[in-house]
Coordinates of C-alpha atoms in Angstrom, one line a residue:
M5 CA -15.9 20.4 -10.0
K6 CA -16.8 21.2 -6.4
T7 CA -19.8 18.9 -6.5
F8 CA -17.6 16.1 -7.9
V9 CA -15.0 16.6 -5.1
A10 CA -17.7 16.7 -2.4
S11 CA -19.3 13.5 -3.7
R12 CA -16.0 11.6 -3.7
V13 CA -15.0 12.8 -0.2
G14 CA -18.5 12.0 1.1
A15 CA -18.4 8.5 -0.4
M16 CA -15.0 8.0 1.2
V17 CA -16.3 9.0 4.6
L18 CA -19.3 6.6 4.3
I19 CA -17.1 3.7 3.3
L20 CA -14.8 4.3 6.2
I21 CA -17.8 4.4 8.6
A22 CA -19.1 1.2 7.1
L23 CA -15.7 -0.5 7.5
T24 CA -15.6 0.6 11.1
G25 CA -19.1 -0.8 11.6
V26 CA -18.0 -4.2 10.2
M27 CA -15.0 -4.4 12.5
F28 CA -17.2 -3.4 15.5
L29 CA -19.7 -6.2 14.5
L30 CA -17.0 -8.8 14.2
Q31 CA -15.6 -7.8 17.6
N32 CA -19.0 -8.1 19.2
I33 CA -19.8 -11.6 17.8
S34 CA -16.3 -12.9 18.6
P35 CA -16.4 -15.6 21.3
L36 CA -13.4 -13.9 23.0
D37 CA -14.0 -11.8 26.0
P38 CA -11.9 -8.6 25.6
V39 CA -11.9 -8.1 29.4
K40 CA -10.6 -11.5 30.3
S41 CA -8.1 -11.2 27.5
Q42 CA -6.7 -8.1 29.2
L43 CA -7.0 -9.2 32.8
G44 CA -6.3 -12.9 32.4
A45 CA -8.6 -15.9 32.8
Q46 CA -8.0 -16.0 36.6
A47 CA -9.3 -12.5 37.2
S48 CA -11.9 -12.1 39.9
Q49 CA -15.5 -11.3 39.0
E50 CA -15.2 -7.9 40.7
A51 CA -12.2 -7.0 38.6
V52 CA -13.9 -8.2 35.4
A53 CA -17.1 -6.2 36.2
A54 CA -15.1 -3.1 37.0
R55 CA -13.1 -3.4 33.8
R56 CA -16.3 -3.9 31.7
E57 CA -17.7 -0.8 33.2
A58 CA -14.5 1.2 32.5
L59 CA -14.5 0.0 28.9
G60 CA -18.2 0.9 28.4
L61 CA -19.1 -2.7 27.5
N62 CA -22.3 -2.4 29.6
E63 CA -23.6 0.4 27.5
P64 CA -26.3 -0.1 24.8
V65 CA -24.9 -1.4 21.5
L66 CA -25.4 1.9 19.6
V67 CA -23.6 3.8 22.3
Q68 CA -20.7 1.2 22.2
F69 CA -20.6 1.7 18.4
W70 CA -20.5 5.5 18.7
N71 CA -17.7 5.2 21.2
Y72 CA -15.8 2.8 18.9
L73 CA -16.3 5.0 15.9
T74 CA -15.2 8.2 17.7
G75 CA -12.3 6.3 19.2
A76 CA -11.1 5.2 15.8
V77 CA -11.4 8.7 14.4
T78 CA -9.3 10.1 17.2
G79 CA -6.7 7.2 16.9
D80 CA -7.9 5.1 19.9
L81 CA -7.8 1.6 18.4
G82 CA -7.8 -0.2 21.7
T83 CA -5.0 -2.1 23.5
S84 CA -3.3 -5.1 22.0
Y85 CA -3.9 -8.3 24.0
R86 CA -0.4 -9.5 23.1
T87 CA 1.9 -6.5 23.6
R88 CA -0.3 -4.7 26.2
H89 CA 0.4 -1.5 24.3
P90 CA -2.0 0.8 22.5
V91 CA -2.6 -0.5 19.0
L92 CA -1.9 2.9 17.6
S93 CA 1.5 2.9 19.3
D94 CA 2.3 -0.6 17.9
L95 CA 1.3 0.6 14.4
G96 CA 3.6 3.6 14.8
D97 CA 6.5 1.2 15.4
F98 CA 5.8 -1.2 12.5
L99 CA 4.2 1.0 9.9
P100 CA 7.3 3.0 8.7
A101 CA 9.0 -0.2 7.6
T102 CA 5.9 -1.2 5.6
M103 CA 5.4 2.3 4.1
E104 CA 9.1 2.5 3.0
L105 CA 8.8 -0.9 1.3
A106 CA 5.5 0.0 -0.3
L107 CA 6.7 3.5 -1.5
Y108 CA 9.7 2.0 -3.2
G109 CA 7.6 -0.8 -4.7
I110 CA 5.1 1.8 -6.1
A111 CA 8.0 3.9 -7.6
I112 CA 9.5 0.8 -9.3
A113 CA 6.1 -0.3 -10.5
L114 CA 5.3 3.0 -12.1
L115 CA 8.8 3.2 -13.7
L116 CA 8.4 -0.3 -15.1
A117 CA 4.8 0.4 -16.2
V118 CA 5.8 3.5 -18.2
L119 CA 8.8 1.6 -19.8
L120 CA 6.5 -1.3 -20.7
A121 CA 3.8 1.0 -22.2
F122 CA 6.2 3.3 -24.1
S123 CA 8.6 0.7 -25.3
T124 CA 5.9 -1.6 -26.8
T125 CA 3.9 1.2 -28.2
L126 CA 6.9 2.9 -29.9
K127 CA 8.5 -0.5 -30.6
W128 CA 11.8 0.2 -29.0
R129 CA 14.6 -2.3 -29.4
G130 CA 14.5 -4.9 -26.5
S131 CA 10.8 -4.2 -25.7
G132 CA 9.9 -7.8 -26.4
V133 CA 12.4 -9.0 -23.8
L134 CA 11.2 -6.5 -21.2
R135 CA 7.6 -7.5 -21.8
A136 CA 8.4 -11.2 -21.5
V137 CA 10.3 -10.8 -18.3
L138 CA 7.6 -8.6 -16.7
F139 CA 4.8 -10.9 -17.7
T140 CA 6.6 -14.0 -16.5
G141 CA 7.5 -12.4 -13.2
S142 CA 3.9 -11.1 -12.6
S143 CA 2.4 -14.4 -13.3
A144 CA 4.1 -16.0 -10.3
P145 CA 2.7 -15.7 -6.7
M146 CA 4.6 -13.1 -4.7
F147 CA 5.8 -15.5 -2.0
L148 CA 7.2 -17.9 -4.7
L149 CA 8.8 -15.0 -6.6
G150 CA 10.4 -13.8 -3.3
I151 CA 11.8 -17.3 -2.5
L152 CA 13.1 -17.7 -6.1
G153 CA 14.7 -14.2 -5.8
L154 CA 16.4 -15.1 -2.6
L155 CA 17.7 -18.4 -4.1
V156 CA 19.1 -16.7 -7.1
F157 CA 20.3 -13.2 -5.9
Y158 CA 21.3 -14.1 -2.3
K159 CA 22.2 -17.8 -2.3
M160 CA 23.7 -18.2 -5.7
M161 CA 25.0 -14.7 -6.6
G162 CA 25.3 -13.0 -3.1
W163 CA 24.1 -9.7 -4.5
V164 CA 21.5 -9.0 -1.8
P165 CA 21.0 -9.7 1.9
A166 CA 18.8 -12.6 3.0
N167 CA 16.4 -10.7 5.3
G168 CA 15.9 -7.7 7.5
R169 CA 15.8 -4.0 6.9
I170 CA 19.3 -2.9 7.7
A171 CA 22.6 -4.5 8.8
L172 CA 24.3 -1.4 10.3
P173 CA 24.2 -0.8 14.1
N174 CA 22.5 2.3 15.5
P175 CA 20.7 3.6 12.4
P176 CA 18.8 7.0 12.9
D177 CA 15.4 6.5 14.6
G178 CA 13.7 9.6 13.3
P179 CA 12.1 11.9 12.3
T180 CA 10.2 10.0 9.5
G181 CA 11.0 6.3 10.4
L182 CA 12.0 5.8 6.7
L183 CA 15.6 4.7 6.8
T184 CA 16.5 6.1 3.4
V185 CA 15.1 9.5 4.3
D186 CA 16.4 9.6 7.9
G187 CA 19.8 8.6 6.6
L188 CA 19.8 11.6 4.3
I189 CA 18.6 14.0 6.9
H190 CA 21.3 12.9 9.4
G191 CA 24.0 12.7 6.7
R192 CA 24.4 8.9 7.2
F193 CA 24.9 7.9 3.6
D194 CA 26.1 4.5 4.7
V195 CA 22.6 3.9 6.2
V196 CA 21.0 5.0 2.9
A197 CA 23.1 2.7 0.9
D198 CA 22.5 -0.3 3.2
A199 CA 18.8 0.4 3.4
L200 CA 18.5 0.5 -0.4
H201 CA 20.6 -2.8 -0.6
H202 CA 17.9 -4.4 1.6
L203 CA 15.0 -2.8 -0.2
I204 CA 15.7 -3.5 -3.8
L205 CA 14.7 -7.2 -4.0
P206 CA 11.5 -7.1 -1.9
A207 CA 10.4 -3.9 -3.6
L208 CA 11.0 -5.4 -7.0
V209 CA 9.0 -8.5 -6.1
I210 CA 5.9 -6.5 -5.0
A211 CA 6.3 -4.1 -8.1
L212 CA 6.1 -6.7 -10.9
G213 CA 2.4 -7.4 -10.7
P214 CA 1.2 -3.8 -10.5
A215 CA 3.7 -2.8 -13.2
V216 CA 2.2 -5.1 -15.7
G217 CA -1.4 -4.2 -14.7
I218 CA -0.8 -0.4 -15.0
G219 CA 1.5 -0.8 -18.1
R220 CA -1.1 -2.8 -20.0
V221 CA -3.9 -0.3 -19.4
L222 CA -1.5 2.6 -20.3
R223 CA -0.4 0.9 -23.5
S224 CA -4.0 0.2 -24.5
S225 CA -4.8 3.9 -24.1
L226 CA -1.7 5.1 -25.9
L227 CA -2.5 2.8 -28.9
G228 CA -6.0 4.2 -29.0
D229 CA -4.8 7.8 -29.0
I230 CA -1.7 7.6 -31.1
D231 CA -3.7 7.4 -34.3
S232 CA -6.3 10.1 -33.3
D233 CA -6.9 13.2 -35.3
Y234 CA -4.8 15.5 -33.1
A235 CA -1.9 13.0 -33.2
R236 CA -2.0 12.9 -37.0
T237 CA -2.1 16.7 -37.0
A238 CA 1.0 16.9 -34.7
R239 CA 2.7 14.3 -36.9
A240 CA 2.0 16.5 -40.0
K241 CA 3.7 19.4 -38.3
G242 CA 6.9 17.4 -38.2
L243 CA 6.9 16.3 -34.5
S244 CA 8.6 13.0 -33.7
E245 CA 6.7 10.1 -32.3
S246 CA 8.3 10.6 -28.9
Q247 CA 7.3 14.3 -28.9
I248 CA 3.7 13.5 -29.9
M249 CA 3.5 10.9 -27.2
R250 CA 5.0 13.2 -24.5
R251 CA 3.2 16.4 -25.4
H252 CA -0.2 15.3 -26.6
V253 CA -1.1 11.6 -26.2
L254 CA 0.1 10.9 -22.7
R255 CA -2.2 13.4 -20.9
N256 CA -5.3 12.1 -22.7
S257 CA -4.3 8.5 -22.0
V258 CA -3.4 8.8 -18.3
G259 CA -6.9 8.6 -16.9
A260 CA -7.4 4.9 -17.2
A261 CA -3.9 4.2 -16.0
L262 CA -4.5 6.3 -12.9
S263 CA -7.6 4.3 -12.1
M264 CA -5.6 1.1 -12.4
T265 CA -2.8 2.6 -10.3
G266 CA -5.2 3.2 -7.5
L267 CA -6.5 -0.3 -7.6
Q268 CA -3.0 -1.8 -7.9
I269 CA -1.6 0.2 -5.0
G270 CA -4.5 -0.9 -2.8
L271 CA -3.8 -4.5 -3.7
M272 CA -0.1 -4.0 -3.3
F273 CA -0.5 -3.6 0.5
S274 CA -1.9 -7.1 0.8
G275 CA 1.1 -8.4 -1.2
V276 CA 3.5 -6.4 1.0
L277 CA 2.2 -8.3 4.1
V278 CA 3.1 -11.6 2.4
V279 CA 6.5 -10.4 1.1
E280 CA 7.4 -9.2 4.6
Q281 CA 7.2 -12.8 5.8
V282 CA 9.5 -14.1 3.1
F283 CA 12.1 -11.4 3.7
G284 CA 11.8 -11.1 7.4
W285 CA 10.8 -7.4 7.0
P286 CA 9.9 -5.8 10.4
G287 CA 6.7 -4.2 9.3
I288 CA 2.9 -4.6 9.6
G289 CA 3.1 -8.0 8.1
Q290 CA 5.2 -9.3 11.0
Y291 CA 2.8 -7.6 13.5
I292 CA -0.3 -9.1 12.0
A293 CA 1.3 -12.5 11.7
Q294 CA 2.2 -12.5 15.4
S295 CA -1.3 -11.3 16.3
I296 CA -3.5 -13.8 14.4
P297 CA -2.4 -17.0 16.2
V298 CA -3.2 -15.5 19.6
A299 CA -6.5 -14.0 18.4
D300 CA -5.4 -10.4 19.2
F301 CA -8.5 -8.8 17.8
P302 CA -7.7 -5.2 18.6
A303 CA -4.4 -5.5 16.7
I304 CA -6.1 -7.3 13.8
A305 CA -8.9 -4.8 13.6
G306 CA -6.4 -1.9 13.8
V307 CA -4.4 -3.2 10.9
T308 CA -7.6 -3.9 8.9
L309 CA -8.9 -0.4 9.5
M310 CA -5.6 1.2 8.7
L311 CA -5.2 -0.7 5.4
G312 CA -8.9 -0.1 4.5
A313 CA -8.5 3.6 5.1
L314 CA -5.3 3.7 3.0
Y315 CA -7.1 1.9 0.2
V316 CA -10.1 4.3 0.2
V317 CA -8.0 7.4 0.6
I318 CA -5.7 6.4 -2.3
N319 CA -8.6 5.7 -4.6
T320 CA -10.2 8.9 -3.7
A321 CA -7.0 10.8 -4.4
V322 CA -6.7 8.9 -7.8
D323 CA -10.3 10.1 -8.7
L324 CA -9.3 13.7 -8.0
L325 CA -6.1 13.3 -10.0
Q326 CA -8.1 12.0 -12.9
V327 CA -10.3 15.2 -12.8
A328 CA -7.1 17.3 -12.7
A329 CA -5.8 15.5 -15.8
D330 CA -9.2 15.6 -17.6
P331 CA -11.8 18.1 -16.2
R332 CA -14.4 16.6 -18.5
I333 CA -14.8 13.7 -15.9
A334 CA -16.3 16.1 -13.4
L335 CA -18.9 17.2 -15.9
T336 CA -20.0 13.7 -16.7
G337 CA -19.9 12.6 -13.0
G338 CA -16.9 10.2 -13.4

């Protein structure tokens, strides 16, 4: 077990170092001069030279990479050319909105995935309708699904707001940055209700695709295990199908679904950036959309490193959860 954990953590560290190396390489081959981007095109040669010296750009490439790597590890992602603020500070302003949307999207996706897998495996009434709706929704591009959702649920029915994260003035600004959590902490239940009202449609849009992916893998595993020897033994003891599923089959089937969950969560963040544009959500998607047209490389690199790190950490955590669910994985090396 210890060897398995060490190997997974070591692989995670190596991947993050490689990702940092790629971003450093792209920054060095970029035609943009970071010094002139900071000081302006009209800066004097003396000011440019002094700034290059201060930033360590006159050092050997390996020294520059080491400084870039250690800076990234300590949270120094450079200064945005556009906002003139540290990229880490900008991410701190925009990230909570994205994380709140992603967390609710993940929760809805897992709920729908479990409903899809259990209802179709146990042949619950209405499972065919649920399956048809989820498969139809997941087959559409996220931006199109978001636009259709706004047309139906905002324009035609008036059930949800058109855009933004909250409509109330002066919402709590801490400590977590998640409005639904901060609203509960401060006793502002009006904030919680309004934040959920704004969250429900974009979170559902980003949840449909992952829900189907996870649900199909879980259903396949359940169908494979429900007729196993131990399931037939439990059935002979008089247990109901739901009890057999919950007590015996689910734990043995969850490994593949966990792997798919890690993959889908990583992919979900790319979808979140698109959905934020459709719904005017003030998160990382807005930040990166404003940074790309002006070639704000530190901001772009900072977002890329953050999302890459999240993806790697999530998949490493999923690998460890799989071992917790089935220790045999550690013995076979995964």
